Amino acid sequence: KQLIKIDKWFPSTKTCSNCGSVKEIKLSERTYRCDCGLNLDRDYNAALNTKKEGIRLLASA
């Protein structure tokens, strides 16, 4: 296993894990809804984005 550190300010919560669009989301909003049709728990969406970013950084290393 490897530990990959992503940027502290990476917008994992604000980014759609399906289409990649970025939008502002209030902290009180617990569901991420995107125009592309994605409808996920905001934390799960952020986890998917964090994983994708880690894989991207690992591939570019």
PDB file of N, CA and C in Angstrom:
ATOM      1  N   LYS A   1       0.836  -1.187   0.000  1.00  0.00           N
ATOM      2  CA  LYS A   1       0.000   0.000   0.000  1.00  0.00           C
ATOM      3  C   LYS A   1       0.871   1.236   0.000  1.00  0.00           C
ATOM      4  N   GLN A   2       0.317   2.301  -0.554  1.00  0.00           N
ATOM      5  CA  GLN A   2       1.041   3.567  -0.597  1.00  0.00           C
ATOM      6  C   GLN A   2       0.139   4.669  -0.070  1.00  0.00           C
ATOM      7  N   LEU A   3       0.756   5.649   0.551  1.00  0.00           N
ATOM      8  CA  LEU A   3       0.036   6.822   1.026  1.00  0.00           C
ATOM      9  C   LEU A   3       0.309   7.965   0.052  1.00  0.00           C
ATOM     10  N   ILE A   4      -0.746   8.490  -0.518  1.00  0.00           N
ATOM     11  CA  ILE A   4      -0.632   9.616  -1.438  1.00  0.00           C
ATOM     12  C   ILE A   4      -1.304  10.808  -0.782  1.00  0.00           C
ATOM     13  N   LYS A   5      -0.588  11.899  -0.648  1.00  0.00           N
ATOM     14  CA  LYS A   5      -1.163  13.107  -0.056  1.00  0.00           C
ATOM     15  C   LYS A   5      -1.684  14.013  -1.159  1.00  0.00           C
ATOM     16  N   ILE A   6      -2.945  14.405  -1.018  1.00  0.00           N
ATOM     17  CA  ILE A   6      -3.499  15.352  -1.981  1.00  0.00           C
ATOM     18  C   ILE A   6      -3.512  16.733  -1.338  1.00  0.00           C
ATOM     19  N   ASP A   7      -3.655  17.750  -2.156  1.00  0.00           N
ATOM     20  CA  ASP A   7      -3.649  19.124  -1.683  1.00  0.00           C
ATOM     21  C   ASP A   7      -4.761  19.337  -0.653  1.00  0.00           C
ATOM     22  N   LYS A   8      -4.437  20.040   0.406  1.00  0.00           N
ATOM     23  CA  LYS A   8      -5.391  20.334   1.473  1.00  0.00           C
ATOM     24  C   LYS A   8      -6.628  21.065   0.942  1.00  0.00           C
ATOM     25  N   TRP A   9      -6.461  21.858  -0.083  1.00  0.00           N
ATOM     26  CA  TRP A   9      -7.555  22.674  -0.619  1.00  0.00           C
ATOM     27  C   TRP A   9      -8.189  22.077  -1.871  1.00  0.00           C
ATOM     28  N   PHE A  10      -7.920  20.807  -2.170  1.00  0.00           N
ATOM     29  CA  PHE A  10      -8.557  20.148  -3.307  1.00  0.00           C
ATOM     30  C   PHE A  10     -10.071  20.145  -3.079  1.00  0.00           C
ATOM     31  N   PRO A  11     -10.853  20.628  -4.053  1.00  0.00           N
ATOM     32  CA  PRO A  11     -12.306  20.786  -3.848  1.00  0.00           C
ATOM     33  C   PRO A  11     -13.089  19.479  -3.995  1.00  0.00           C
ATOM     34  N   SER A  12     -12.802  18.498  -3.155  1.00  0.00           N
ATOM     35  CA  SER A  12     -13.438  17.183  -3.292  1.00  0.00           C
ATOM     36  C   SER A  12     -14.943  17.229  -3.031  1.00  0.00           C
ATOM     37  N   THR A  13     -15.377  18.109  -2.159  1.00  0.00           N
ATOM     38  CA  THR A  13     -16.798  18.210  -1.839  1.00  0.00           C
ATOM     39  C   THR A  13     -17.561  18.969  -2.911  1.00  0.00           C
ATOM     40  N   LYS A  14     -16.905  19.904  -3.580  1.00  0.00           N
ATOM     41  CA  LYS A  14     -17.570  20.773  -4.552  1.00  0.00           C
ATOM     42  C   LYS A  14     -17.558  20.214  -5.974  1.00  0.00           C
ATOM     43  N   THR A  15     -16.858  19.112  -6.196  1.00  0.00           N
ATOM     44  CA  THR A  15     -16.690  18.557  -7.532  1.00  0.00           C
ATOM     45  C   THR A  15     -17.594  17.346  -7.729  1.00  0.00           C
ATOM     46  N   CYS A  16     -18.227  17.271  -8.885  1.00  0.00           N
ATOM     47  CA  CYS A  16     -19.066  16.125  -9.227  1.00  0.00           C
ATOM     48  C   CYS A  16     -18.149  14.946  -9.565  1.00  0.00           C
ATOM     49  N   SER A  17     -18.345  13.815  -8.902  1.00  0.00           N
ATOM     50  CA  SER A  17     -17.499  12.650  -9.161  1.00  0.00           C
ATOM     51  C   SER A  17     -17.857  11.966 -10.470  1.00  0.00           C
ATOM     52  N   ASN A  18     -18.952  12.361 -11.095  1.00  0.00           N
ATOM     53  CA  ASN A  18     -19.379  11.766 -12.355  1.00  0.00           C
ATOM     54  C   ASN A  18     -18.871  12.574 -13.551  1.00  0.00           C
ATOM     55  N   CYS A  19     -19.188  13.877 -13.586  1.00  0.00           N
ATOM     56  CA  CYS A  19     -18.841  14.685 -14.763  1.00  0.00           C
ATOM     57  C   CYS A  19     -17.683  15.656 -14.521  1.00  0.00           C
ATOM     58  N   GLY A  20     -17.320  15.912 -13.264  1.00  0.00           N
ATOM     59  CA  GLY A  20     -16.181  16.781 -12.968  1.00  0.00           C
ATOM     60  C   GLY A  20     -16.508  18.252 -12.814  1.00  0.00           C
ATOM     61  N   SER A  21     -17.777  18.628 -12.974  1.00  0.00           N
ATOM     62  CA  SER A  21     -18.125  20.048 -12.810  1.00  0.00           C
ATOM     63  C   SER A  21     -18.003  20.444 -11.344  1.00  0.00           C
ATOM     64  N   VAL A  22     -17.676  21.702 -11.125  1.00  0.00           N
ATOM     65  CA  VAL A  22     -17.475  22.222  -9.773  1.00  0.00           C
ATOM     66  C   VAL A  22     -18.570  23.234  -9.475  1.00  0.00           C
ATOM     67  N   LYS A  23     -19.192  23.098  -8.305  1.00  0.00           N
ATOM     68  CA  LYS A  23     -20.214  24.057  -7.887  1.00  0.00           C
ATOM     69  C   LYS A  23     -20.118  24.260  -6.386  1.00  0.00           C
ATOM     70  N   GLU A  24     -20.564  25.429  -5.946  1.00  0.00           N
ATOM     71  CA  GLU A  24     -20.564  25.728  -4.518  1.00  0.00           C
ATOM     72  C   GLU A  24     -21.658  24.894  -3.844  1.00  0.00           C
ATOM     73  N   ILE A  25     -21.368  24.425  -2.645  1.00  0.00           N
ATOM     74  CA  ILE A  25     -22.329  23.650  -1.875  1.00  0.00           C
ATOM     75  C   ILE A  25     -22.217  24.078  -0.417  1.00  0.00           C
ATOM     76  N   LYS A  26     -23.355  24.337   0.208  1.00  0.00           N
ATOM     77  CA  LYS A  26     -23.360  24.754   1.606  1.00  0.00           C
ATOM     78  C   LYS A  26     -23.034  23.571   2.501  1.00  0.00           C
ATOM     79  N   LEU A  27     -22.460  23.854   3.655  1.00  0.00           N
ATOM     80  CA  LEU A  27     -22.123  22.809   4.604  1.00  0.00           C
ATOM     81  C   LEU A  27     -23.375  22.080   5.097  1.00  0.00           C
ATOM     82  N   SER A  28     -24.493  22.777   5.129  1.00  0.00           N
ATOM     83  CA  SER A  28     -25.738  22.169   5.605  1.00  0.00           C
ATOM     84  C   SER A  28     -26.352  21.205   4.589  1.00  0.00           C
ATOM     85  N   GLU A  29     -25.932  21.285   3.322  1.00  0.00           N
ATOM     86  CA  GLU A  29     -26.441  20.374   2.297  1.00  0.00           C
ATOM     87  C   GLU A  29     -25.735  19.037   2.434  1.00  0.00           C
ATOM     88  N   ARG A  30     -26.483  17.979   2.726  1.00  0.00           N
ATOM     89  CA  ARG A  30     -25.887  16.672   2.942  1.00  0.00           C
ATOM     90  C   ARG A  30     -25.909  15.789   1.697  1.00  0.00           C
ATOM     91  N   THR A  31     -26.631  16.217   0.672  1.00  0.00           N
ATOM     92  CA  THR A  31     -26.704  15.462  -0.573  1.00  0.00           C
ATOM     93  C   THR A  31     -26.134  16.309  -1.703  1.00  0.00           C
ATOM     94  N   TYR A  32     -25.244  15.712  -2.489  1.00  0.00           N
ATOM     95  CA  TYR A  32     -24.681  16.406  -3.638  1.00  0.00           C
ATOM     96  C   TYR A  32     -25.559  16.106  -4.839  1.00  0.00           C
ATOM     97  N   ARG A  33     -26.106  17.152  -5.452  1.00  0.00           N
ATOM     98  CA  ARG A  33     -26.943  17.009  -6.642  1.00  0.00           C
ATOM     99  C   ARG A  33     -26.291  17.802  -7.768  1.00  0.00           C
ATOM    100  N   CYS A  34     -26.103  17.126  -8.904  1.00  0.00           N
ATOM    101  CA  CYS A  34     -25.461  17.753 -10.059  1.00  0.00           C
ATOM    102  C   CYS A  34     -26.444  17.794 -11.225  1.00  0.00           C
ATOM    103  N   ASP A  35     -26.194  18.723 -12.139  1.00  0.00           N
ATOM    104  CA  ASP A  35     -27.023  18.844 -13.343  1.00  0.00           C
ATOM    105  C   ASP A  35     -26.920  17.610 -14.240  1.00  0.00           C
ATOM    106  N   CYS A  36     -25.850  16.839 -14.104  1.00  0.00           N
ATOM    107  CA  CYS A  36     -25.684  15.639 -14.932  1.00  0.00           C
ATOM    108  C   CYS A  36     -26.569  14.489 -14.454  1.00  0.00           C
ATOM    109  N   GLY A  37     -27.220  14.672 -13.293  1.00  0.00           N
ATOM    110  CA  GLY A  37     -28.112  13.645 -12.765  1.00  0.00           C
ATOM    111  C   GLY A  37     -27.562  12.914 -11.553  1.00  0.00           C
ATOM    112  N   LEU A  38     -26.333  13.175 -11.181  1.00  0.00           N
ATOM    113  CA  LEU A  38     -25.741  12.518 -10.022  1.00  0.00           C
ATOM    114  C   LEU A  38     -26.431  12.992  -8.751  1.00  0.00           C
ATOM    115  N   ASN A  39     -26.741  12.064  -7.864  1.00  0.00           N
ATOM    116  CA  ASN A  39     -27.399  12.362  -6.600  1.00  0.00           C
ATOM    117  C   ASN A  39     -26.804  11.425  -5.553  1.00  0.00           C
ATOM    118  N   LEU A  40     -25.819  11.942  -4.782  1.00  0.00           N
ATOM    119  CA  LEU A  40     -25.096  11.123  -3.806  1.00  0.00           C
ATOM    120  C   LEU A  40     -24.979  11.839  -2.472  1.00  0.00           C
ATOM    121  N   ASP A  41     -24.700  11.064  -1.431  1.00  0.00           N
ATOM    122  CA  ASP A  41     -24.319  11.652  -0.147  1.00  0.00           C
ATOM    123  C   ASP A  41     -23.053  12.476  -0.372  1.00  0.00           C
ATOM    124  N   ARG A  42     -22.999  13.659   0.199  1.00  0.00           N
ATOM    125  CA  ARG A  42     -21.875  14.561  -0.068  1.00  0.00           C
ATOM    126  C   ARG A  42     -20.536  13.977   0.364  1.00  0.00           C
ATOM    127  N   ASP A  43     -20.500  13.231   1.468  1.00  0.00           N
ATOM    128  CA  ASP A  43     -19.250  12.639   1.939  1.00  0.00           C
ATOM    129  C   ASP A  43     -18.786  11.504   1.021  1.00  0.00           C
ATOM    130  N   TYR A  44     -19.724  10.730   0.518  1.00  0.00           N
ATOM    131  CA  TYR A  44     -19.381   9.653  -0.414  1.00  0.00           C
ATOM    132  C   TYR A  44     -18.845  10.245  -1.721  1.00  0.00           C
ATOM    133  N   ASN A  45     -19.475  11.302  -2.201  1.00  0.00           N
ATOM    134  CA  ASN A  45     -18.996  11.993  -3.400  1.00  0.00           C
ATOM    135  C   ASN A  45     -17.569  12.504  -3.183  1.00  0.00           C
ATOM    136  N   ALA A  46     -17.310  13.096  -2.030  1.00  0.00           N
ATOM    137  CA  ALA A  46     -15.968  13.610  -1.724  1.00  0.00           C
ATOM    138  C   ALA A  46     -14.950  12.475  -1.654  1.00  0.00           C
ATOM    139  N   ALA A  47     -15.354  11.323  -1.111  1.00  0.00           N
ATOM    140  CA  ALA A  47     -14.455  10.171  -1.031  1.00  0.00           C
ATOM    141  C   ALA A  47     -14.093   9.660  -2.421  1.00  0.00           C
ATOM    142  N   LEU A  48     -15.069   9.622  -3.318  1.00  0.00           N
ATOM    143  CA  LEU A  48     -14.796   9.199  -4.695  1.00  0.00           C
ATOM    144  C   LEU A  48     -13.822  10.163  -5.371  1.00  0.00           C
ATOM    145  N   ASN A  49     -14.015  11.466  -5.146  1.00  0.00           N
ATOM    146  CA  ASN A  49     -13.121  12.467  -5.731  1.00  0.00           C
ATOM    147  C   ASN A  49     -11.711  12.372  -5.150  1.00  0.00           C
ATOM    148  N   THR A  50     -11.612  12.116  -3.856  1.00  0.00           N
ATOM    149  CA  THR A  50     -10.308  11.973  -3.201  1.00  0.00           C
ATOM    150  C   THR A  50      -9.568  10.764  -3.769  1.00  0.00           C
ATOM    151  N   LYS A  51     -10.288   9.667  -3.949  1.00  0.00           N
ATOM    152  CA  LYS A  51      -9.679   8.460  -4.520  1.00  0.00           C
ATOM    153  C   LYS A  51      -9.190   8.718  -5.941  1.00  0.00           C
ATOM    154  N   LYS A  52     -10.013   9.355  -6.764  1.00  0.00           N
ATOM    155  CA  LYS A  52      -9.633   9.659  -8.148  1.00  0.00           C
ATOM    156  C   LYS A  52      -8.398  10.551  -8.198  1.00  0.00           C
ATOM    157  N   GLU A  53      -8.359  11.555  -7.322  1.00  0.00           N
ATOM    158  CA  GLU A  53      -7.210  12.469  -7.300  1.00  0.00           C
ATOM    159  C   GLU A  53      -5.952  11.738  -6.867  1.00  0.00           C
ATOM    160  N   GLY A  54      -6.057  10.862  -5.878  1.00  0.00           N
ATOM    161  CA  GLY A  54      -4.902  10.080  -5.436  1.00  0.00           C
ATOM    162  C   GLY A  54      -4.363   9.190  -6.541  1.00  0.00           C
ATOM    163  N   ILE A  55      -5.261   8.546  -7.270  1.00  0.00           N
ATOM    164  CA  ILE A  55      -4.860   7.701  -8.394  1.00  0.00           C
ATOM    165  C   ILE A  55      -4.207   8.527  -9.495  1.00  0.00           C
ATOM    166  N   ARG A  56      -4.770   9.718  -9.752  1.00  0.00           N
ATOM    167  CA  ARG A  56      -4.195  10.599 -10.767  1.00  0.00           C
ATOM    168  C   ARG A  56      -2.770  11.029 -10.373  1.00  0.00           C
ATOM    169  N   LEU A  57      -2.584  11.392  -9.110  1.00  0.00           N
ATOM    170  CA  LEU A  57      -1.254  11.801  -8.637  1.00  0.00           C
ATOM    171  C   LEU A  57      -0.265  10.641  -8.675  1.00  0.00           C
ATOM    172  N   LEU A  58      -0.716   9.448  -8.352  1.00  0.00           N
ATOM    173  CA  LEU A  58       0.151   8.279  -8.366  1.00  0.00           C
ATOM    174  C   LEU A  58       0.590   7.949  -9.793  1.00  0.00           C
ATOM    175  N   ALA A  59      -0.332   8.089 -10.727  1.00  0.00           N
ATOM    176  CA  ALA A  59      -0.018   7.791 -12.131  1.00  0.00           C
ATOM    177  C   ALA A  59       0.961   8.800 -12.731  1.00  0.00           C
ATOM    178  N   SER A  60       0.885  10.041 -12.257  1.00  0.00           N
ATOM    179  CA  SER A  60       1.768  11.079 -12.809  1.00  0.00           C
ATOM    180  C   SER A  60       3.127  11.127 -12.140  1.00  0.00           C
ATOM    181  N   ALA A  61       3.316  10.343 -11.087  1.00  0.00           N
ATOM    182  CA  ALA A  61       4.595  10.341 -10.357  1.00  0.00           C
ATOM    183  C   ALA A  61       5.656   9.546 -11.067  1.00  0.00           C
TER     184      ALA A  61
END
